[in-house]
Coordinates of C-alpha atoms and ligand atoms in Angstrom, one line a residue:
X1 CA -26.7 -92.0 14.2
X2 CA -29.2 -90.3 11.9
X3 CA -31.5 -93.0 10.5
X4 CA -33.9 -92.0 7.8
X5 CA -35.8 -93.6 4.8
X6 CA -32.8 -92.6 2.7
X7 CA -30.3 -94.6 4.8
X8 CA -32.7 -97.6 4.9
X9 CA -33.6 -97.6 1.2
X10 CA -29.9 -97.1 0.0
X11 CA -28.3 -99.2 2.8
X12 CA -26.0 -96.3 3.6
X13 CA -24.8 -95.0 7.1
X14 CA -25.1 -91.2 6.6
X15 CA -28.1 -89.6 5.0
X16 CA -26.0 -87.8 2.3
X17 CA -25.8 -88.5 -1.4
X18 CA -23.0 -87.2 -3.7
X19 CA -25.0 -86.3 -6.8
X20 CA -23.9 -86.6 -10.4
X21 CA -21.3 -84.0 -11.4
X22 CA -20.0 -83.7 -15.0
X23 CA -16.1 -84.4 -15.0
X24 CA -16.1 -84.8 -11.1
X25 CA -18.2 -87.9 -10.4
X26 CA -15.4 -90.4 -11.0
X27 CA -14.6 -93.7 -9.2
X28 CA -12.2 -92.3 -6.7
X29 CA -14.6 -89.8 -5.4
X30 CA -17.6 -92.1 -5.5
X31 CA -15.7 -94.8 -3.5
X32 CA -14.4 -92.3 -1.0
X33 CA -18.1 -91.2 -0.2
X34 CA -18.6 -94.9 0.7
X35 CA -20.5 -94.4 4.0
X36 CA -23.0 -92.2 2.1
X37 CA -24.3 -92.7 -1.4
X38 CA -21.8 -92.0 -4.2
X39 CA -22.9 -91.6 -7.8
X40 CA -20.8 -92.1 -10.9
X41 CA -21.7 -89.5 -13.6
X42 CA -22.3 -91.6 -16.7
X43 CA -21.8 -88.8 -19.3
X44 CA -18.3 -88.0 -17.8
X45 CA -17.3 -91.4 -19.3
X46 CA -16.4 -91.1 -23.1
X47 CA -18.4 -94.2 -24.0
X48 CA -20.6 -96.9 -22.6
X49 CA -17.6 -99.3 -22.4
X50 CA -15.7 -96.6 -20.4
X51 CA -18.7 -96.5 -18.0
X52 CA -18.5 -100.2 -17.6
X53 CA -14.8 -99.9 -16.6
X54 CA -15.6 -97.0 -14.2
X55 CA -18.2 -99.2 -12.5
X56 CA -15.8 -102.1 -12.1
X57 CA -13.1 -99.6 -10.8
X58 CA -15.5 -98.3 -8.2
X59 CA -16.5 -101.8 -7.2
X60 CA -12.7 -102.7 -6.7
X61 CA -12.4 -99.5 -4.4
X62 CA -15.6 -100.1 -2.2
X63 CA -18.0 -102.8 -1.2
X64 CA -20.6 -100.2 -0.3
X65 CA -23.6 -99.2 -2.5
X66 CA -23.2 -96.7 -5.3
X67 CA -25.2 -95.4 -8.1
X68 CA -25.0 -94.0 -11.6
X69 CA -26.3 -90.6 -12.8
X70 CA -27.9 -90.1 -16.2
X71 CA -28.8 -86.5 -17.0
X72 CA -31.1 -85.8 -20.0
X73 CA -30.3 -82.1 -20.9
X74 CA -29.3 -80.5 -24.2
X75 CA -25.8 -81.4 -25.3
X76 CA -23.5 -80.4 -28.2
X77 CA -23.0 -84.0 -29.3
X78 CA -26.0 -86.3 -28.5
X79 CA -24.8 -89.0 -26.1
X80 CA -25.5 -92.8 -26.6
X81 CA -28.0 -92.8 -23.6
X82 CA -29.2 -96.3 -24.5
X83 CA -25.7 -97.6 -24.5
X84 CA -24.8 -96.0 -21.1
X85 CA -28.0 -97.3 -19.6
X86 CA -27.5 -100.8 -20.9
X87 CA -23.9 -100.9 -19.7
X88 CA -24.8 -99.8 -16.2
X89 CA -27.7 -102.2 -15.9
X90 CA -25.7 -105.1 -17.3
X91 CA -22.9 -104.3 -14.8
X92 CA -25.4 -104.9 -12.0
X93 CA -25.9 -101.3 -10.9
X94 CA -29.1 -101.1 -8.8
X95 CA -29.3 -97.4 -7.9
X96 CA -29.8 -94.7 -10.5
X97 CA -30.0 -90.8 -10.2
X98 CA -31.9 -89.4 -13.1
X99 CA -32.3 -85.7 -14.0
X100 CA -33.5 -83.5 -16.8
X101 CA -36.2 -83.5 -19.3
X102 CA -38.6 -86.2 -20.3
X103 CA -37.3 -88.9 -17.9
X104 CA -40.4 -91.1 -18.3
X105 CA -39.0 -93.9 -20.5
X106 CA -35.7 -94.0 -18.6
X107 CA -37.5 -94.3 -15.2
X108 CA -39.9 -97.0 -16.7
X109 CA -36.9 -99.0 -17.9
X110 CA -34.9 -98.9 -14.6
X111 CA -38.1 -99.8 -12.6
X112 CA -38.8 -102.7 -15.0
X113 CA -35.2 -103.9 -14.0
X114 CA -35.8 -103.8 -10.4
X115 CA -33.6 -100.7 -9.8
X116 CA -34.1 -98.0 -7.2
X117 CA -34.5 -94.5 -8.9
X118 CA -33.7 -91.1 -7.3
X119 CA -35.0 -88.5 -9.6
X120 CA -33.8 -84.9 -9.4
X121 CA -36.2 -82.1 -10.1
X122 CA -36.6 -78.4 -9.5
X123 CA -40.4 -78.1 -9.4
X124 CA -43.1 -79.7 -7.4
X125 CA -45.2 -80.4 -10.6
X126 CA -42.2 -82.4 -12.0
X127 CA -41.7 -84.2 -8.7
X128 CA -45.4 -85.2 -8.7
X129 CA -45.2 -86.6 -12.2
X130 CA -42.0 -88.5 -11.4
X131 CA -43.8 -89.9 -8.3
X132 CA -46.6 -91.2 -10.6
X133 CA -44.0 -92.8 -12.7
X134 CA -42.8 -94.9 -9.8
X135 CA -39.5 -93.3 -8.7
X136 CA -38.4 -94.4 -5.2
X137 CA -36.9 -91.1 -4.0
X138 CA -37.2 -87.5 -5.2
X139 CA -34.2 -85.1 -5.1
X140 CA -35.6 -81.6 -4.7
X141 CA -33.2 -79.2 -6.2
X142 CA -33.5 -75.6 -5.0
X143 CA -32.5 -72.5 -6.8
X144 CA -29.2 -72.5 -4.8
X145 CA -27.9 -75.4 -6.8
X146 CA -25.0 -75.7 -9.1
X147 CA -25.8 -76.5 -12.7
X148 CA -29.3 -76.4 -13.9
X149 CA -31.9 -75.0 -11.5
X150 CA -34.8 -75.0 -14.0
X151 CA -36.6 -71.8 -14.8
X152 CA -38.9 -71.2 -11.8
X153 CA -36.4 -69.7 -9.3
X154 CA -37.8 -71.3 -6.2
X155 CA -35.3 -71.5 -3.3
X156 CA -34.9 -74.7 -1.3
X157 CA -36.7 -73.4 1.8
X158 CA -40.0 -73.0 0.0
X159 CA -39.6 -75.9 -2.3
X160 CA -38.9 -78.3 0.5
X161 CA -41.8 -77.1 2.6
X162 CA -44.0 -77.6 -0.5
X163 CA -42.5 -81.1 -0.9
X164 CA -43.5 -81.9 2.7
X165 CA -47.0 -81.0 1.9
X166 CA -47.4 -82.5 -1.5
X167 CA -45.2 -85.6 -1.8
X168 CA -46.1 -89.1 -0.7
X169 CA -42.6 -90.7 -1.2
X170 CA -39.3 -89.9 0.5
X171 CA -37.4 -86.9 -0.8
X172 CA -34.0 -85.5 -0.2
X173 CA -32.9 -81.8 -0.3
X174 CA -30.5 -80.7 -3.0
X175 CA -28.8 -77.3 -3.6
X176 CA -27.4 -75.1 -0.9
X177 CA -26.2 -77.7 1.5
X178 CA -22.6 -78.0 2.6
X179 CA -22.6 -78.5 6.4
X180 CA -24.4 -80.0 9.3
X181 CA -26.7 -77.0 9.6
X182 CA -27.9 -77.6 6.0
X183 CA -28.4 -81.3 6.8
X184 CA -30.4 -80.5 10.0
X185 CA -32.5 -77.9 8.3
X186 CA -33.3 -80.4 5.4
X187 CA -34.4 -83.0 8.0
X188 CA -36.5 -80.3 9.7
X189 CA -38.2 -79.6 6.3
X190 CA -39.2 -83.3 6.1
X191 CA -36.3 -84.5 3.8
X192 CA -34.9 -88.0 4.4
X193 CA -31.4 -86.6 3.7
X194 CA -29.4 -84.4 1.4
X195 CA -27.7 -84.4 -2.0
X196 CA -24.4 -82.4 -2.3
X197 CA -22.2 -81.6 -5.3
X198 CA -20.1 -78.5 -4.9
X199 CA -19.2 -79.5 -1.3
X200 CA -17.8 -82.8 -2.6
X201 CA -15.8 -81.0 -5.3
X202 CA -13.8 -79.5 -2.5
X203 CA -12.6 -82.7 -0.8
X204 CA -9.2 -84.5 -0.8
X205 CA -10.4 -87.3 -3.0
X206 CA -12.2 -85.0 -5.5
X207 CA -10.4 -85.5 -8.9
X208 CA -10.2 -81.8 -9.8
X209 CA -7.1 -79.6 -9.8
X210 CA -5.9 -78.2 -6.3
X211 CA -6.1 -74.6 -7.6
X212 CA -9.8 -75.0 -8.2
X213 CA -10.4 -76.4 -4.7
X214 CA -8.4 -73.4 -3.3
X215 CA -10.6 -71.0 -5.5
X216 CA -13.8 -72.5 -4.0
X217 CA -12.4 -72.1 -0.5
X218 CA -11.6 -68.4 -1.3
X219 CA -15.0 -67.7 -2.9
X220 CA -18.1 -66.2 -1.4
X221 CA -21.8 -66.8 -2.1
X222 CA -21.6 -64.0 -4.6
X223 CA -19.2 -65.8 -6.9
X224 CA -21.6 -67.7 -9.1
X225 CA -23.7 -66.6 -12.0
X226 CA -26.5 -67.9 -14.2
X227 CA -25.8 -68.5 -17.9
X228 CA -28.3 -69.7 -20.6
X229 CA -31.2 -67.8 -18.9
X230 CA -32.3 -66.6 -22.3
X231 CA -32.0 -70.1 -23.8
X232 CA -34.2 -71.6 -21.2
X233 CA -31.5 -73.9 -20.1
X234 CA -30.3 -71.9 -17.2
X235 CA -27.2 -73.1 -15.4
X236 CA -25.4 -71.8 -12.3
X237 CA -21.7 -71.7 -12.9
X238 CA -18.6 -70.1 -11.3
X239 CA -18.4 -66.4 -12.1
X240 CA -15.3 -66.0 -14.2
X241 CA -14.1 -64.3 -17.5
X242 CA -15.8 -66.9 -19.7
X243 CA -19.2 -67.0 -17.9
X244 CA -19.4 -63.1 -17.8
X245 CA -18.6 -63.1 -21.5
X246 CA -21.6 -65.5 -22.1
X247 CA -23.8 -63.3 -20.0
X248 CA -22.8 -60.2 -22.0
X249 CA -23.5 -62.0 -25.3
X250 CA -26.9 -63.1 -24.0
X251 CA -27.7 -59.4 -23.1
X252 CA -26.9 -58.1 -26.6
X253 CA -30.0 -56.5 -28.3
X254 CA -31.7 -59.3 -30.2
X255 CA -30.4 -61.9 -27.8
X256 CA -28.2 -64.8 -28.5
X257 CA -28.4 -68.2 -30.2
X258 CA -26.7 -71.2 -28.7
X259 CA -24.3 -71.2 -31.7
X260 CA -23.0 -67.6 -30.5
X261 CA -21.8 -69.1 -27.1
X262 CA -21.1 -72.7 -28.1
X263 CA -17.4 -72.5 -28.1
X264 CA -17.2 -70.5 -24.8
X265 CA -19.6 -73.0 -22.9
X266 CA -18.4 -76.4 -24.3
X267 CA -18.1 -79.0 -21.6
X268 CA -14.9 -80.2 -23.1
X269 CA -13.4 -76.8 -22.5
X270 CA -14.8 -76.7 -19.0
X271 CA -13.2 -80.0 -18.3
X272 CA -9.8 -78.5 -18.9
X273 CA -10.4 -76.1 -15.9
X274 CA -10.3 -79.2 -13.6
X275 CA -7.1 -80.5 -15.3
X276 CA -5.0 -77.3 -15.7
X277 CA -6.2 -75.5 -12.6
X278 CA -7.0 -72.2 -14.4
X279 CA -10.4 -71.1 -13.0
X280 CA -10.9 -68.7 -16.0
X281 CA -10.3 -71.3 -18.7
X282 CA -13.9 -72.3 -19.3
X283 CA -17.2 -72.8 -17.7
X284 CA -17.5 -74.9 -14.5
X285 CA -20.6 -75.5 -12.4
X286 CA -20.7 -74.3 -8.8
X287 CA -23.5 -73.7 -6.3
X288 CA -23.8 -70.8 -4.0
X289 CA -22.4 -73.1 -1.3
X290 CA -19.0 -71.9 -2.4
X291 CA -19.7 -69.3 0.2
X292 CA -19.9 -71.8 3.0
X293 CA -16.9 -74.0 2.0
X294 CA -13.7 -73.0 3.7
X295 CA -11.6 -76.2 3.9
X296 CA -10.6 -79.3 1.9
X297 CA -11.4 -82.3 4.1
X298 CA -11.4 -86.0 3.2
X299 CA -14.9 -87.3 2.4
X300 CA -14.8 -89.3 5.7
X301 CA -13.9 -86.2 7.7
X302 CA -16.6 -84.2 6.0
X303 CA -19.3 -86.8 6.5
X304 CA -18.4 -87.4 10.1
X305 CA -18.3 -83.6 10.8
X306 CA -21.7 -83.1 9.2
X307 CA -23.3 -86.0 11.0
X308 CA -21.9 -84.7 14.4
X309 CA -23.0 -81.1 13.7
X310 CA -26.5 -82.1 12.6
X311 CA -26.9 -84.4 15.7
X312 CA -25.8 -81.5 17.9
X313 CA -28.2 -79.1 16.3
X314 CA -31.1 -81.5 16.5
X315 CA -30.3 -82.1 20.2
X316 CA -30.1 -78.4 20.9
X317 CA -33.4 -77.7 19.0
X318 CA -35.3 -80.3 21.0
X319 CA -34.0 -78.7 24.3
X320 CA -35.7 -75.5 23.2
X321 CA -39.1 -77.2 23.8
X322 CA -40.3 -76.9 27.4
X323 CA -43.7 -78.0 28.7
X324 CA -46.4 -75.5 28.1
X325 CA -47.6 -73.6 31.2
X326 CA -51.2 -72.6 31.5
X327 CA -51.8 -68.9 30.8
Ligands
LIG1 P1 -22.0 -79.9 -23.6 O1 -20.5 -79.7 -23.8 O2 -22.7 -80.8 -24.6 O3 -22.8 -78.6 -23.5 C1 -22.3 -77.5 -22.7 C2 -23.5 -76.8 -22.0 O4 -24.2 -76.2 -23.1 C3 -24.4 -77.7 -21.2 O5 -24.7 -77.0 -20.0 C4 -25.5 -77.9 -22.1 O6 -26.8 -78.2 -21.4 C5 -25.6 -76.6 -22.9 N1 -26.2 -76.9 -24.2 C6 -25.7 -77.8 -25.1 N2 -26.5 -77.6 -26.3 C7 -27.4 -76.6 -26.0 C8 -28.5 -76.1 -26.8 N3 -28.7 -76.5 -28.0 N4 -29.2 -75.1 -26.2 C9 -29.0 -74.7 -24.9 N5 -28.0 -75.2 -24.1 C10 -27.2 -76.2 -24.7 O7 -22.2 -80.6 -22.2 P2 -21.3 -81.2 -21.0 O8 -20.6 -80.1 -20.2 O9 -20.4 -82.3 -21.7 O10 -22.4 -81.9 -20.1 C11 -23.1 -83.1 -20.5 C12 -24.5 -83.0 -20.0 O11 -24.5 -82.9 -18.6 C13 -25.3 -81.8 -20.4 O12 -26.6 -82.1 -20.7 C14 -25.2 -80.8 -19.3 O13 -26.2 -79.9 -19.2 C15 -25.2 -81.8 -18.1 N6 -24.7 -81.2 -16.9 C16 -25.6 -81.1 -15.9 C17 -25.3 -80.6 -14.7 C18 -26.4 -80.5 -13.6 O14 -26.5 -79.5 -13.1 N7 -27.2 -81.5 -13.5 C19 -24.0 -80.1 -14.5 C20 -23.1 -80.2 -15.5 C21 -23.5 -80.8 -16.7

């Protein structure tokens, strides 16, 4: 078994967390990840009351720990963050994944309620300030990730090596991980575990349409693209007709305003991709791990396989070390 600070702090068996995913982090998937750490995505729920129901539904499906993700990024309609936060805390949730801009007040509130906070960030300077704010675990999100990688474009290998040098609290690796090799590599880079999104989208229990899972299986690492680069809200999404249209609009002389792409990128439209199974219907987040994913296992099969692969790799790596002979 792989025992790390992450498994100890969260009370989970496998050092893997299923991170927040808009339209995907629903009770069925969260509960299926039960041996690792599942996270309900708050903003996927239409209201704080719906979030309460999702928390209760998850609890009915698993007695294992799970958390709630709150992401603070630009949105078309401002969410009732306070309402979501209050609902989750009142429902007794003790683990939160935070992400996005200006998380200070949120982190302070969760800590004042005795909650454990995993904060996701894409730079070492943001990780250091979150550390000062008292978060318990940092989720270090490399450029490979789905969704918002920040604007610094630093890949996981360098970011994690920097984290090992600079951070005092445990951190997990996020972005680019989909198998036991990724897990073992993250542990070698000092991480206490990994966070995965895209890989969990492509599992039996994931609530998205079967066609989209098949699309992920067929895709290569060249099938994602960045949108919103020019709006300083970069997001890695699946390369399709809609995302390529957004990129073309952003490249027009004089650039684009958000209003120019708003109807194309709306999350409500993207949600329908997962419902109707048409990969070209709207924008949907995907990491470059689409190039590593070639099956649709159950969450349990996936976790057991990753654990086994990582243990095997770690065993083989240690056998590379032989006693030094005198020159
Ligand atoms: P939405 O429909 O409100 O917006 C769609 C997309 O447009 C989002 O990526 C959003 O960040 C972006 N956006 C909205 N207003 C903008 C503006 N004024 N300028 C630049 N970009 C703008 O969002 P949604 O799909 O309902 O998602 C809800 C929240 O969850 C958003 O904040 C979104 O960014 C976030 N999210 C995060 C991830 C991630 O990688 N962590 C993945 C999916 C969604």
